[in-house]
Short mmCIF file of C-alpha atoms in Angstrom, two decimals:
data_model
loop_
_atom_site.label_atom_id
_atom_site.label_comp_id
_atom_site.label_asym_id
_atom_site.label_seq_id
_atom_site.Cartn_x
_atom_site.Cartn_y
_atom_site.Cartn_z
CA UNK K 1 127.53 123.31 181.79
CA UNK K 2 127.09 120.01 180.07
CA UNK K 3 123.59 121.10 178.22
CA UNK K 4 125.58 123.68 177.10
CA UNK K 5 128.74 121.50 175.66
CA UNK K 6 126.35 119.46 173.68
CA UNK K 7 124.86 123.01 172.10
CA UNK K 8 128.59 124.49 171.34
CA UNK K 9 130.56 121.24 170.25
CA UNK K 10 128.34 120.08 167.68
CA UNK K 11 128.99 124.24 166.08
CA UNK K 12 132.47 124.23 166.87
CA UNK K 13 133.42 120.61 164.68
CA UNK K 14 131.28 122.27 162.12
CA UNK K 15 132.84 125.61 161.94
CA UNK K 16 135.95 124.16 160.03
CA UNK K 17 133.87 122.57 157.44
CA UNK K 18 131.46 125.22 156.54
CA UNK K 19 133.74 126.80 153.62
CA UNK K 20 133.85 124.03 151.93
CA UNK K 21 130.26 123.13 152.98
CA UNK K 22 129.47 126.66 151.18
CA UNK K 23 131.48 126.01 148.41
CA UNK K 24 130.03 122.39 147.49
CA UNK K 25 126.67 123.55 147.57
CA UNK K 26 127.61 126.79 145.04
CA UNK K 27 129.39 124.41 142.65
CA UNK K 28 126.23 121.79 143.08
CA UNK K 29 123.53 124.42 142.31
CA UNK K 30 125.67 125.53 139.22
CA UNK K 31 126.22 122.11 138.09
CA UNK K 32 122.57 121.25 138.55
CA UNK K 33 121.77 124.22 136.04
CA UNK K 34 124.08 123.21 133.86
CA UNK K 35 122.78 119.69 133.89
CA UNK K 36 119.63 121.11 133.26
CA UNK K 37 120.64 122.96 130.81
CA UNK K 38 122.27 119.46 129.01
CA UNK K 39 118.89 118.02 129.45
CA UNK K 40 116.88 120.75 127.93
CA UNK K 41 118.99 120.68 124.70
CA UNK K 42 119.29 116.93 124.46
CA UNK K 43 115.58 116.34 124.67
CA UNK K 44 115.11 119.14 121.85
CA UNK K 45 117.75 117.47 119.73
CA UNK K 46 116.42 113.72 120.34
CA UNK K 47 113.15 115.71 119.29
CA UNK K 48 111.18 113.78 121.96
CA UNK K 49 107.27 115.22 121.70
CA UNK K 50 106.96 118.21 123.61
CA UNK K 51 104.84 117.10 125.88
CA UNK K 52 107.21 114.10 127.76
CA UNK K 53 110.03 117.06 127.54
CA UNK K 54 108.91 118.49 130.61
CA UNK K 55 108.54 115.43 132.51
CA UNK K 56 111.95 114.87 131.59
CA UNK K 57 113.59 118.12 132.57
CA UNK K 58 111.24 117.81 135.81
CA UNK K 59 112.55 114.47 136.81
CA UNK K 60 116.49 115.44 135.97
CA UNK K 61 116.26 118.06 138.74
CA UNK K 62 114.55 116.13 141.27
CA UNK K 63 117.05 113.76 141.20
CA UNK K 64 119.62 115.96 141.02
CA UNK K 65 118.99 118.06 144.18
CA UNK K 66 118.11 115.01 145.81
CA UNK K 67 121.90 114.10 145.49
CA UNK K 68 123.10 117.23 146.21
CA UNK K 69 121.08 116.92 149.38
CA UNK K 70 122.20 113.80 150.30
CA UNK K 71 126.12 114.73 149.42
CA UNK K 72 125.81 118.20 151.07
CA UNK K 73 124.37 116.37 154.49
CA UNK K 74 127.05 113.92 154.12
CA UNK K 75 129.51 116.37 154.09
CA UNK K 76 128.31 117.67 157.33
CA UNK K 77 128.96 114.67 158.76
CA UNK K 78 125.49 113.25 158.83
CA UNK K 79 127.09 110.26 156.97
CA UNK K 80 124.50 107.62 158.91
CA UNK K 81 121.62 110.50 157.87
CA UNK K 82 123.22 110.47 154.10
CA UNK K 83 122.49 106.48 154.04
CA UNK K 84 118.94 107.13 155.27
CA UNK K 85 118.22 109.29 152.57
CA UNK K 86 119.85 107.53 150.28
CA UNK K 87 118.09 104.77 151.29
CA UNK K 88 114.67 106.72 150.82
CA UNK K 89 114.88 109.40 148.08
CA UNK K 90 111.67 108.60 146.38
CA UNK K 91 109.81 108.79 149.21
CA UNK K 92 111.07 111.99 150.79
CA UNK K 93 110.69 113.53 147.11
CA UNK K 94 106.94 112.37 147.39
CA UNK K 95 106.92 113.76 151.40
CA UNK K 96 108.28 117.00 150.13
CA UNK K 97 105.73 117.56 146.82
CA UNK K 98 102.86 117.98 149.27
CA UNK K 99 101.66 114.85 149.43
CA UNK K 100 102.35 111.08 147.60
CA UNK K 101 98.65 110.73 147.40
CA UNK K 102 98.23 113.54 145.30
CA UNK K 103 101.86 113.65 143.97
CA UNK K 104 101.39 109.88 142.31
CA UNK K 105 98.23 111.01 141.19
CA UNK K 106 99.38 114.27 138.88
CA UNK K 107 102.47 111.88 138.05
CA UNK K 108 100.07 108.83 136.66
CA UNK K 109 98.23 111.02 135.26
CA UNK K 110 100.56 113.40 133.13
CA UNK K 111 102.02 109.75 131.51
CA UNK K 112 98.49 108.85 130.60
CA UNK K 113 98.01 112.63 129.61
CA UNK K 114 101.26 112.90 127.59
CA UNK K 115 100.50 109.45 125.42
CA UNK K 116 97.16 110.40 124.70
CA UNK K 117 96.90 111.85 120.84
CA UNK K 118 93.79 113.77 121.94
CA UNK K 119 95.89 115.92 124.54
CA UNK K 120 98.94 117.59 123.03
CA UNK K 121 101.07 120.72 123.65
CA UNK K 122 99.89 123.51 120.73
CA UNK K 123 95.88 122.27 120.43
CA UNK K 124 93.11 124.57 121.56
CA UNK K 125 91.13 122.61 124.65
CA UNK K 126 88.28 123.24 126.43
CA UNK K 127 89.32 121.37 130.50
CA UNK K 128 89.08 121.50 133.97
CA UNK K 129 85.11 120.50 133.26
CA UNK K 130 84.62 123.38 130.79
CA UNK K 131 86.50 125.80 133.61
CA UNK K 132 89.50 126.38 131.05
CA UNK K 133 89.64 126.86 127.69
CA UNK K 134 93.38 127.89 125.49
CA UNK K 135 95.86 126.20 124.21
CA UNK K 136 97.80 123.99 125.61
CA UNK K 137 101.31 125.20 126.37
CA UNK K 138 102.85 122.40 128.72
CA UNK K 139 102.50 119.27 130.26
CA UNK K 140 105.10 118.62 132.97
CA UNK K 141 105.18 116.13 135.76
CA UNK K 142 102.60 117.17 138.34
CA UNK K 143 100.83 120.40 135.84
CA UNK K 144 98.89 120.95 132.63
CA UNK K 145 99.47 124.55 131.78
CA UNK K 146 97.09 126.16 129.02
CA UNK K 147 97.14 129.61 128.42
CA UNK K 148 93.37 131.20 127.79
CA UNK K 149 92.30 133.54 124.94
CA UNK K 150 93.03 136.80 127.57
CA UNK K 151 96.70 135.75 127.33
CA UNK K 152 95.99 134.21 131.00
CA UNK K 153 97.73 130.92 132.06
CA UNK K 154 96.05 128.34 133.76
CA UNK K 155 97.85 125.87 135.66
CA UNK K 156 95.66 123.05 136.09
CA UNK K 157 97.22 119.73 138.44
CA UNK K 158 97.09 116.54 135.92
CA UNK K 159 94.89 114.72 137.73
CA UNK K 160 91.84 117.06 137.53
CA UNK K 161 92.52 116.72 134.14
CA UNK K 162 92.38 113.01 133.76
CA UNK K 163 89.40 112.73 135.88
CA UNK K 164 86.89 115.36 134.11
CA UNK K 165 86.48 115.45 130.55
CA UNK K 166 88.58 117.70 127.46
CA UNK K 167 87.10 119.07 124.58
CA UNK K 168 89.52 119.28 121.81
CA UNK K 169 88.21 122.66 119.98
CA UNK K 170 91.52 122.74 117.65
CA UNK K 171 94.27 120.44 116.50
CA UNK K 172 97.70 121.79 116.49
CA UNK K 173 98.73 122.39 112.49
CA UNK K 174 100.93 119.07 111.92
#
């Protein structure tokens, strides 16, 4: 009887909540797109190079379902949980992008990738050790994306990038 109290109590103090539980997360996920939606348009207008603009947009949502994460198990009633996450965001966001090895790696680098002059969003590249050749469409966070003469994309992780060489076969008209 008492393994089963400590199954149904736990459900029955959060049965009261779970409306509102329901309801934060709904007006969260909206106000994350609309946030997102903020960011998009305010890195256009700041006309920040296209390449750090998906880095940007990228990072904006991490954070930003990493606090509706932590409010939403707050909430709950996790509250000692919430502090704990709180506490470590960054390094659950690396836990939950596969790996920080490999997530640290594709993060370093896309910011060496983005600053380099050589490696910019619109010029025609041969990468991936002569694997991939297009033009390059994006640089986020953790992916190059270059999209080949077929019309096929090719999403390549940043630091495969870095590590092998690029030919630059055509500069993006300035």
């Amino acid at each position: 009887m008492d393994i089963l109290n400590l199954i149904i109590d736990p459900i029955q103090a959060l049965l009261p909540k779970l409306p509102s539980i329901i309801l934060n997360l709904i007006v969260g996920i909206i106000i994350i797109k609309i946030l997102t939606m903020i960011v998009r348009h305010s890195v256009r207008i700041l006309k920040i190079p296209n390449d750090l603009r998906g880095f940007i947009i990228t990072l904006a949502k991490l954070i930003s379902w990493t606090f509706l994460v932590i409010y939403t198990v707050s909430s709950i009633g996790f509250g000692d949980l919430a502090i704990m996450l709180s506490g470590s965001a960054v390094a659950l966001a690396f836990i939950l992008n596969n790996s920080a090895g490999s997530f640290l790696g594709d993060v370093f680098a896309g910011l060496s990738l983005i600053g380099d002059p050589d490696f910019t969003v619109g010029m025609k590249v041969i990468a991936n050790d002569g694997k991939t050749e297009g033009v390059i469409k994006g640089i986020d966070m953790r992916k190059v994306r270059i999209v080949d003469n077929n019309n096929k994309l090719h999403i390549i992780p940043n630091s495969v990038v870095e590590k092998s060489e690029w030919v630059v076969l055509e500069r993006k008209a300035k």
